[in-house]
Amino acid sequence: MKIFTAQQMKVVDRETANQQCISSFQLMERAGGALLSALSRRFVLSKQRFVIFCGKGNNGGDGLVLAQYLRQQQARVTVYLLESDSYSKDNIEAQKRNPASLIQKFLLDGKLDIPADAVILDCLFGCGLKGVLDVTWNAVVQVINSSGCRVIAVDIPSGLLSDSPTPKDAAVVYADEVLTFHSPKLALLMPDNQAFFASFEVLDINLSKDATDATDSPYLFVTKEDVKTFYKKRKKFDHKGVFGHALIIGGSHGKMGAVQLAAKAALRSGCGLLSTYVPECGYPIIQIAVPEAMVITDVQTDLISSLPAVMNYQAVGIGVGMGTDEKTKGAFREFLLASQHTSLVLDADALNILAEEPDLLSKTPRYSILTPHPKELKRIIGEWDNDWHKIEKAKLLAVEYELCILIKGANSVVILPNGMVYFNSTGNVGMATGGSGDVLTGILTALVGQGYTAADALIMGVYLHGRAADIAVQKFGTYSLLPSDIIVSLPQAFLELEKEA
């Protein structure tokens, strides 16, 4: 799913109206209908009171159309419309569809009455807001934010800039939820903005597919529909040799659990054969905990001091629980030089060594996958000013060294060597615990070993990792979710793709 800028959305809206032979107001009515359906899934409309704040533009028009539809469902509705002498054409048309007595025009002095039992619908500004709201808006925004009511923002919380960072001291409506049209707005995917809303839902308003396809964007939002396009179904006469021999390298004294998690996840993700390379102390642990995996050991008891040749493996995941002992660093350096034609998945201590020795980036095989969490990423690319800056810095790294980079977090960001940026749609805060990344390393290594390109493996693996966690969290909740619970739920995540691919 492509993510468009505000200007691109305006163009796609206009082209949709032209190609589907409808007016812009009819498209506004379509948006209002989508909003009504979303609200009807959340409330018994006839028993609910709504207060709709409408601006002078088309976002306000959406709110006015919604007011009409809500009244038809016997909902109790109050509309506050900004006093203006320059309403948009469709806004004026939407005003006519409501009785004049319903609409109360307001000034920016903040003197507004909001019933305590109301749901506030924020339709003041949409994604087309061009600049930060000035201080004259502070009073109105404060009234909404301090109301104690549930707040639902339409398209984007008013005051939040869609395509660039919003200053920390800007006036922004705080929403419990955002109902946005067609695709997420970039601002809704940035951790910097998490204070302004709790969740969002994308509403389909049937925009023109031709117009959408013709509009280029470097940003995409990954959904099941996207992953289904490259999911590989298995054939009757396939055998384990078809699905690749994967190798997981890692572990050190006290950190063998990381290898267990990665190995179990790799096996649950369909690799034909799995080997692990661990310090000697890990031999009995892995043999007992993961009987399906083969075990190769280092000559050292507690750490990795040398690494095996990798020409017999289709994919290698390295770094989980590995440590950064000087002997391990030396082995890793030699390993990179000897692995120029092997697909690598680099995580944890492999990334920490790269950060300490940045010259190794140029020796990392092209199209390798790097999976840093924010602290690991900061060690590699340095500080950033905001989320946009972070992504741009990571993109420069990915393009320069031809790497696939994952920025872990809510809506994890996949950056490819061609500069394309993919935001993931699955996952939850229960994954924020040690070991979740080890599970992902196993998934990615298995997928690469089965012949998926590094890009497809990373996009699909991150989606499945998050989806398995979403399945598991329904049983365990975000506080009690364990990485091993994600592994247990991987089969169901794969089955969902299998049934629809």
Coordinates of C-alpha atoms in Angstrom, one line a residue:
M1 CA 0.0 0.0 0.0
K2 CA 1.6 3.3 -1.1
I3 CA 1.9 6.1 1.3
F4 CA 1.2 9.5 -0.3
T5 CA 2.1 13.0 0.7
A6 CA -0.7 15.5 1.3
Q7 CA -0.1 17.0 -2.2
Q8 CA -0.2 13.5 -3.8
M9 CA -3.4 12.7 -2.0
K10 CA -4.9 15.9 -3.4
V11 CA -3.9 14.8 -6.9
V12 CA -5.2 11.3 -6.4
D13 CA -8.5 12.6 -5.1
R14 CA -8.9 14.9 -8.1
E15 CA -8.0 12.1 -10.6
T16 CA -10.5 9.8 -8.8
A17 CA -13.3 12.3 -9.3
N18 CA -12.3 12.7 -13.0
Q19 CA -11.9 9.0 -13.8
Q20 CA -15.0 7.9 -11.9
C21 CA -17.1 10.8 -13.2
I22 CA -18.1 12.0 -9.8
S23 CA -17.9 15.4 -8.2
S24 CA -15.4 16.3 -5.4
F25 CA -18.5 16.6 -3.1
Q26 CA -19.6 13.1 -4.0
L27 CA -16.1 11.9 -3.0
M28 CA -16.6 13.8 0.3
E29 CA -19.9 12.0 0.8
R30 CA -18.1 8.7 0.2
A31 CA -15.6 9.7 2.9
G32 CA -18.5 10.6 5.2
G33 CA -20.0 7.2 4.6
A34 CA -16.8 5.4 5.5
L35 CA -16.6 7.4 8.7
L36 CA -20.2 6.5 9.5
S37 CA -19.4 2.8 9.0
A38 CA -16.4 3.0 11.2
L39 CA -18.3 4.7 14.0
S40 CA -21.1 2.2 13.8
R41 CA -18.6 -0.5 14.5
R42 CA -17.6 1.3 17.7
F43 CA -20.9 2.7 19.1
V44 CA -24.6 2.3 19.2
L45 CA -25.2 5.5 17.2
S46 CA -28.7 6.2 18.4
K47 CA -27.5 6.2 22.0
Q48 CA -24.4 8.2 21.5
R49 CA -23.7 12.0 21.7
F50 CA -21.1 13.4 19.2
V51 CA -19.5 16.8 19.1
I52 CA -17.9 17.5 15.8
F53 CA -15.3 20.2 15.4
C54 CA -15.2 21.4 11.8
G55 CA -12.7 23.7 10.1
K56 CA -13.3 25.8 7.0
G57 CA -11.8 23.4 4.5
N58 CA -12.6 20.0 3.2
N59 CA -11.8 18.2 6.4
G60 CA -14.5 20.3 8.0
G61 CA -16.7 19.4 5.1
D62 CA -16.1 15.7 5.9
G63 CA -17.3 16.4 9.4
L64 CA -20.4 18.2 8.2
V65 CA -21.3 15.4 5.9
L66 CA -20.8 13.0 8.8
A67 CA -23.1 15.1 10.9
Q68 CA -25.8 14.7 8.4
Y69 CA -25.4 10.9 8.3
L70 CA -25.3 10.6 12.1
R71 CA -28.5 12.6 12.4
Q72 CA -30.1 10.1 10.0
Q73 CA -29.1 7.4 12.5
Q74 CA -30.8 9.3 15.4
A75 CA -27.5 10.1 17.0
R76 CA -27.3 13.3 19.1
V77 CA -25.0 15.7 17.2
T78 CA -23.5 19.1 17.9
V79 CA -21.4 20.8 15.3
Y80 CA -18.9 23.5 16.1
L81 CA -17.9 25.2 12.8
L82 CA -15.0 27.7 12.7
E83 CA -16.3 31.2 11.9
S84 CA -14.8 32.2 8.5
D85 CA -15.4 34.2 5.4
S86 CA -13.5 31.7 3.2
Y87 CA -15.1 28.2 3.4
S88 CA -14.2 25.7 0.7
K89 CA -16.8 25.1 -2.0
D90 CA -17.6 21.6 -0.7
N91 CA -17.7 22.8 2.9
I92 CA -20.4 25.3 2.0
E93 CA -22.3 22.5 0.2
A94 CA -22.0 20.3 3.2
Q95 CA -23.3 23.1 5.5
K96 CA -26.5 23.2 3.4
R97 CA -27.2 19.6 4.1
N98 CA -27.6 20.3 7.8
P99 CA -30.2 22.5 9.5
A100 CA -28.8 25.9 10.4
S101 CA -29.8 25.3 14.0
L102 CA -27.4 22.4 14.3
I103 CA -24.3 24.4 13.4
Q104 CA -22.8 26.6 16.0
K105 CA -20.0 28.8 14.7
F106 CA -17.1 29.4 17.0
L107 CA -14.2 31.8 17.4
L108 CA -10.7 31.0 18.7
D109 CA -11.3 32.2 22.2
G110 CA -12.0 28.6 23.5
K111 CA -15.5 29.4 24.9
L112 CA -17.1 26.1 24.0
D113 CA -19.4 23.7 25.8
I114 CA -18.6 20.0 25.5
P115 CA -20.9 17.5 27.3
A116 CA -18.9 15.1 29.5
D117 CA -20.5 12.0 27.8
A118 CA -19.7 13.1 24.3
V119 CA -17.4 11.7 21.7
I120 CA -15.4 14.4 20.0
L121 CA -14.8 14.1 16.3
D122 CA -11.8 16.3 15.3
C123 CA -12.4 17.6 11.7
L124 CA -10.6 20.9 12.0
F125 CA -7.6 20.2 9.8
G126 CA -6.7 17.2 7.6
C127 CA -3.4 16.1 6.2
G128 CA -3.2 19.2 4.0
L129 CA -2.3 21.5 6.8
K130 CA 0.7 23.5 5.5
G131 CA 2.2 25.0 8.7
V132 CA 2.2 24.9 12.4
L133 CA -1.0 26.2 14.1
D134 CA -0.2 29.6 15.6
V135 CA -0.9 30.5 19.2
T136 CA -4.4 31.7 18.4
W137 CA -5.4 28.0 18.2
N138 CA -4.1 27.1 21.7
A139 CA -7.4 27.8 23.5
V140 CA -9.5 25.6 21.2
V141 CA -7.0 22.8 21.2
Q142 CA -6.8 23.0 25.0
V143 CA -10.5 22.8 25.3
I144 CA -10.6 19.5 23.3
N145 CA -7.5 18.0 25.0
S146 CA -8.8 18.8 28.5
S147 CA -12.4 17.7 27.9
G148 CA -11.9 14.2 29.3
C149 CA -13.9 12.9 26.3
R150 CA -12.9 10.3 23.9
V151 CA -11.4 12.0 20.8
I152 CA -11.4 10.6 17.3
A153 CA -9.4 12.5 14.7
V154 CA -10.5 12.4 11.1
D155 CA -7.6 11.8 8.7
I156 CA -4.9 13.1 11.1
P157 CA -5.0 14.9 14.5
S158 CA -5.4 18.6 13.9
G159 CA -2.1 20.5 14.2
L160 CA 0.0 17.5 13.4
L161 CA 2.0 18.0 10.2
S162 CA 1.6 15.1 7.8
D163 CA 4.9 15.1 5.9
S164 CA 7.4 16.7 8.2
P165 CA 8.3 16.9 11.9
T166 CA 5.9 18.8 14.1
P167 CA 7.6 21.2 16.7
K168 CA 7.2 19.9 20.3
D169 CA 5.5 23.1 21.4
A170 CA 2.9 23.2 18.6
A171 CA -0.8 23.1 19.3
V172 CA -2.0 19.6 18.4
V173 CA -5.2 17.7 19.2
Y174 CA -4.6 14.6 21.3
A175 CA -6.7 11.8 19.8
D176 CA -7.6 8.4 21.2
E177 CA -7.9 7.1 17.6
V178 CA -7.4 8.4 14.1
L179 CA -9.6 7.4 11.2
T180 CA -7.5 8.1 8.1
F181 CA -8.4 7.8 4.4
H182 CA -6.8 5.4 1.8
S183 CA -3.5 4.9 3.5
P184 CA -1.6 5.9 6.7
K185 CA 0.0 9.4 6.6
L186 CA 3.7 9.4 7.3
A187 CA 3.2 11.3 10.6
L188 CA 1.1 8.5 11.9
L189 CA 4.0 6.1 11.5
M190 CA 6.7 8.1 13.4
P191 CA 7.5 7.3 17.0
D192 CA 8.0 11.0 17.7
N193 CA 4.3 11.5 17.3
Q194 CA 3.1 8.6 19.5
A195 CA 1.9 11.1 22.2
F196 CA -0.7 12.6 19.8
F197 CA -2.8 9.4 19.2
A198 CA -3.2 5.9 20.5
S199 CA -4.0 4.0 17.3
F200 CA -5.3 4.5 13.7
E201 CA -7.5 2.7 11.2
V202 CA -7.2 3.1 7.4
L203 CA -10.6 3.6 5.7
D204 CA -11.0 2.6 2.1
I205 CA -12.9 5.2 0.1
N206 CA -12.4 3.5 -3.3
L207 CA -9.9 5.9 -4.8
S208 CA -8.9 5.2 -8.4
K209 CA -6.5 2.3 -8.8
D210 CA -5.2 3.8 -12.0
A211 CA -4.5 7.1 -10.2
T212 CA -2.9 5.3 -7.3
D213 CA -0.7 3.1 -9.6
A214 CA 0.4 6.2 -11.6
T215 CA 1.6 8.1 -8.5
D216 CA 5.1 7.1 -7.4
S217 CA 6.0 7.0 -3.7
P218 CA 9.2 5.9 -2.0
Y219 CA 7.1 4.9 1.1
L220 CA 4.9 1.9 1.4
F221 CA 2.7 0.4 4.2
V222 CA 3.0 -3.4 4.3
T223 CA -0.2 -5.4 4.7
K224 CA -1.2 -9.0 4.2
E225 CA -2.2 -8.2 0.7
D226 CA 1.3 -7.1 -0.2
V227 CA 3.0 -10.1 1.5
K228 CA 0.7 -12.5 -0.3
T229 CA 2.1 -11.4 -3.7
F230 CA 5.5 -13.1 -3.1
Y231 CA 4.6 -15.9 -0.6
K232 CA 5.8 -19.2 -2.0
K233 CA 3.5 -22.1 -1.8
R234 CA 5.1 -25.5 -1.5
K235 CA 4.7 -28.2 -4.1
K236 CA 3.9 -31.9 -3.6
F237 CA 7.3 -33.2 -4.6
D238 CA 9.4 -30.6 -2.9
H239 CA 11.9 -32.0 -0.3
K240 CA 14.2 -30.6 2.4
G241 CA 16.9 -29.8 0.0
V242 CA 14.7 -27.3 -1.8
F243 CA 14.1 -25.3 1.4
G244 CA 17.7 -24.5 2.1
H245 CA 20.3 -25.2 4.7
A246 CA 20.5 -22.3 7.2
L247 CA 23.2 -21.6 9.7
I248 CA 22.7 -19.7 13.0
I249 CA 26.0 -18.4 14.5
G250 CA 26.0 -17.0 18.1
G251 CA 26.0 -17.6 21.7
S252 CA 28.4 -17.2 24.6
H253 CA 28.5 -18.2 28.2
G254 CA 25.2 -17.2 29.8
K255 CA 23.6 -16.3 26.4
M256 CA 22.7 -19.5 24.8
G257 CA 19.0 -18.7 25.0
A258 CA 19.4 -16.3 22.1
V259 CA 20.6 -19.1 19.8
Q260 CA 17.7 -21.4 21.0
L261 CA 15.1 -18.8 20.1
A262 CA 16.7 -18.1 16.7
A263 CA 17.0 -21.8 15.9
K264 CA 13.4 -22.6 16.9
A265 CA 12.1 -19.7 14.9
A266 CA 14.1 -20.7 11.9
L267 CA 12.7 -24.2 12.0
R268 CA 9.1 -22.9 12.5
S269 CA 9.7 -20.7 9.4
G270 CA 10.3 -23.6 7.1
C271 CA 14.1 -24.1 6.5
G272 CA 14.9 -27.5 5.2
L273 CA 18.0 -28.0 7.4
L274 CA 19.3 -26.0 10.3
S275 CA 22.8 -26.0 11.8
T276 CA 24.0 -23.9 14.7
Y277 CA 27.6 -22.8 15.5
V278 CA 28.1 -22.1 19.2
P279 CA 30.8 -22.2 21.8
E280 CA 31.5 -25.6 23.3
C281 CA 29.4 -24.8 26.4
G282 CA 26.4 -24.6 24.1
Y283 CA 26.6 -28.1 22.7
P284 CA 24.4 -29.9 25.2
I285 CA 22.0 -27.0 25.6
I286 CA 21.2 -26.8 21.8
Q287 CA 21.2 -30.6 21.3
I288 CA 18.6 -30.9 24.1
A289 CA 16.5 -27.8 23.5
V290 CA 16.4 -27.9 19.7
P291 CA 16.8 -31.6 18.7
E292 CA 15.9 -30.7 15.1
A293 CA 19.0 -28.6 14.7
M294 CA 22.6 -29.8 14.1
V295 CA 25.3 -28.4 16.3
I296 CA 28.9 -27.4 15.4
T297 CA 31.1 -26.1 18.2
D298 CA 33.9 -23.6 18.5
V299 CA 37.2 -24.8 20.1
Q300 CA 36.6 -22.2 22.9
T301 CA 34.4 -23.2 25.8
D302 CA 32.7 -19.9 26.5
L303 CA 32.9 -17.8 23.4
I304 CA 33.3 -17.8 19.6
S305 CA 36.9 -17.5 18.5
S306 CA 36.8 -18.8 14.9
L307 CA 34.0 -19.2 12.4
P308 CA 33.2 -21.9 9.8
A309 CA 33.3 -21.7 6.1
V310 CA 29.8 -20.9 4.8
M311 CA 29.8 -22.1 1.2
N312 CA 27.5 -25.1 2.1
Y313 CA 24.8 -22.8 3.5
Q314 CA 22.1 -20.9 1.7
A315 CA 21.7 -18.4 4.5
V316 CA 23.6 -17.4 7.6
G317 CA 22.3 -15.5 10.7
I318 CA 25.0 -14.2 12.9
G319 CA 25.3 -12.2 16.1
V320 CA 22.6 -13.4 18.6
G321 CA 24.1 -13.7 22.1
M322 CA 27.6 -13.8 20.5
G323 CA 29.4 -11.2 22.6
T324 CA 32.1 -8.8 21.6
D325 CA 35.3 -10.4 23.0
E326 CA 38.4 -9.5 21.1
K327 CA 38.7 -13.1 19.8
T328 CA 35.1 -12.9 18.6
K329 CA 35.7 -9.6 16.9
G330 CA 38.7 -11.0 15.0
A331 CA 36.8 -14.1 14.0
F332 CA 33.9 -11.9 12.8
R333 CA 36.2 -9.7 10.7
E334 CA 37.7 -12.7 9.0
F335 CA 34.3 -14.2 8.5
L336 CA 33.0 -11.1 6.6
L337 CA 36.0 -11.2 4.3
A338 CA 35.4 -14.9 3.5
S339 CA 31.6 -14.6 3.0
Q340 CA 31.3 -12.2 0.1
H341 CA 28.9 -14.4 -1.8
T342 CA 26.7 -15.6 1.0
S343 CA 23.5 -14.0 2.2
L344 CA 23.9 -12.8 5.8
V345 CA 21.5 -11.7 8.5
L346 CA 23.4 -9.5 11.0
D347 CA 21.9 -8.9 14.4
A348 CA 22.9 -8.0 18.0
D349 CA 26.6 -8.3 18.6
A350 CA 27.4 -8.6 14.9
L351 CA 26.0 -5.0 14.7
N352 CA 27.8 -3.9 17.8
I353 CA 31.1 -5.0 16.2
L354 CA 30.2 -3.2 13.0
A355 CA 29.6 0.0 15.0
E356 CA 33.0 -0.3 16.7
E357 CA 34.7 -1.0 13.4
P358 CA 32.8 0.9 10.7
D359 CA 35.3 0.0 8.0
L360 CA 33.7 -3.4 8.1
L361 CA 30.6 -2.0 6.5
S362 CA 32.3 -1.9 3.2
K363 CA 33.2 -5.5 3.6
T364 CA 29.7 -6.7 4.4
P365 CA 28.2 -8.7 1.5
R366 CA 25.9 -6.8 -0.7
Y367 CA 22.2 -7.2 0.1
S368 CA 22.9 -8.5 3.6
I369 CA 20.2 -7.8 6.2
L370 CA 20.9 -5.6 9.2
T371 CA 18.3 -5.6 12.1
P372 CA 19.3 -3.0 14.7
H373 CA 17.1 -1.8 17.5
P374 CA 17.3 2.0 18.1
K375 CA 20.4 1.9 20.3
E376 CA 22.3 -0.4 17.9
L377 CA 21.3 1.8 15.0
K378 CA 22.5 4.9 16.8
R379 CA 25.9 3.3 17.3
I380 CA 26.1 2.7 13.6
I381 CA 24.7 6.0 12.0
G382 CA 25.1 8.4 14.9
E383 CA 22.5 10.7 16.5
W384 CA 19.5 12.0 14.6
D385 CA 17.2 15.0 15.1
N386 CA 13.9 13.3 14.6
D387 CA 12.3 10.3 13.0
W388 CA 12.5 11.7 9.5
H389 CA 16.2 12.4 9.9
K390 CA 16.8 8.9 11.3
I391 CA 15.2 7.3 8.3
E392 CA 17.2 9.5 5.9
K393 CA 20.5 8.7 7.6
A394 CA 19.7 4.9 7.5
K395 CA 18.6 5.3 3.9
L396 CA 22.0 6.8 3.0
L397 CA 23.7 3.8 4.7
A398 CA 21.5 1.3 2.9
V399 CA 22.1 2.9 -0.5
E400 CA 25.9 3.5 -0.1
Y401 CA 26.7 -0.1 1.0
E402 CA 23.7 -1.8 -0.8
L403 CA 22.3 -3.2 2.4
C404 CA 18.7 -4.0 3.6
I405 CA 18.3 -2.3 6.9
L406 CA 15.5 -2.8 9.5
I407 CA 14.8 -0.1 12.1
K408 CA 12.9 -2.0 14.8
G409 CA 10.0 -0.5 16.7
A410 CA 6.3 0.1 16.3
N411 CA 5.6 0.0 12.5
S412 CA 9.2 -1.3 12.0
V413 CA 10.9 0.4 9.0
V414 CA 12.5 -1.6 6.2
I415 CA 14.9 0.3 4.0
L416 CA 16.2 -1.3 0.8
P417 CA 19.3 -0.6 -1.2
N418 CA 17.2 1.3 -3.8
G419 CA 16.0 3.7 -1.2
M420 CA 12.5 2.4 -0.9
V421 CA 11.0 2.5 2.6
Y422 CA 8.5 0.0 3.9
F423 CA 6.5 0.5 7.2
N424 CA 5.2 -2.7 8.8
S425 CA 1.6 -3.0 9.8
T426 CA 1.8 -5.8 12.4
G427 CA 3.2 -6.1 15.9
N428 CA 2.5 -4.8 19.4
V429 CA 4.3 -3.4 22.4
G430 CA 4.4 -6.9 24.0
M431 CA 7.3 -7.6 21.7
A432 CA 9.5 -5.0 23.5
T433 CA 11.4 -7.6 25.5
G434 CA 14.8 -9.3 25.2
G435 CA 14.7 -12.2 22.8
S436 CA 12.1 -10.9 20.3
G437 CA 14.9 -9.8 17.9
D438 CA 16.5 -13.3 18.2
V439 CA 13.2 -14.8 17.0
L440 CA 13.2 -12.4 14.0
T441 CA 16.8 -13.4 13.1
G442 CA 15.7 -17.0 12.9
I443 CA 12.7 -16.2 10.7
L444 CA 14.8 -14.1 8.3
T445 CA 17.6 -16.6 8.0
A446 CA 15.1 -19.3 7.2
L447 CA 13.3 -17.3 4.5
V448 CA 16.6 -16.2 2.8
G449 CA 17.6 -19.9 2.9
Q450 CA 14.5 -20.9 1.0
G451 CA 15.3 -18.6 -1.9
Y452 CA 13.5 -15.4 -1.0
T453 CA 15.4 -12.3 -2.0
A454 CA 16.8 -10.4 0.9
A455 CA 14.3 -7.6 0.3
D456 CA 11.3 -10.0 0.2
A457 CA 12.5 -12.0 3.2
L458 CA 12.9 -8.9 5.3
I459 CA 9.5 -7.5 4.4
M460 CA 7.7 -10.8 4.8
G461 CA 9.7 -11.8 7.9
V462 CA 9.0 -8.6 9.7
Y463 CA 5.3 -8.9 8.8
L464 CA 5.1 -12.5 10.0
H465 CA 7.0 -11.8 13.2
G466 CA 4.6 -9.0 14.1
R467 CA 1.6 -11.0 13.0
A468 CA 2.6 -14.0 15.2
A469 CA 3.0 -11.6 18.1
D470 CA -0.5 -10.2 17.4
I471 CA -1.9 -13.7 17.5
A472 CA -0.1 -14.5 20.7
V473 CA -1.0 -11.3 22.5
Q474 CA -4.7 -12.2 22.3
K475 CA -3.9 -15.0 24.7
F476 CA -1.1 -13.6 26.9
G477 CA -1.5 -9.8 26.8
T478 CA 1.2 -7.3 26.3
Y479 CA 2.7 -7.6 29.8
S480 CA 3.1 -11.4 29.7
L481 CA 4.1 -12.0 26.1
L482 CA 7.3 -13.9 25.7
P483 CA 9.5 -14.4 22.6
S484 CA 8.8 -18.1 22.8
D485 CA 5.1 -17.3 22.5
I486 CA 5.8 -15.6 19.2
I487 CA 7.5 -18.8 17.9
V488 CA 4.5 -20.9 19.0
S489 CA 2.2 -18.6 17.0
L490 CA 4.3 -18.6 13.8
P491 CA 2.4 -21.5 12.3
Q492 CA -0.9 -19.7 12.5
A493 CA 0.6 -16.6 10.9
F494 CA 2.0 -18.7 8.1
L495 CA -1.3 -20.5 7.7
E496 CA -3.1 -17.2 7.2
L497 CA -0.9 -16.5 4.2
E498 CA -1.1 -20.1 2.9
K499 CA -4.9 -20.0 2.8
E500 CA -5.1 -16.8 0.8
A501 CA -2.0 -16.9 -1.4

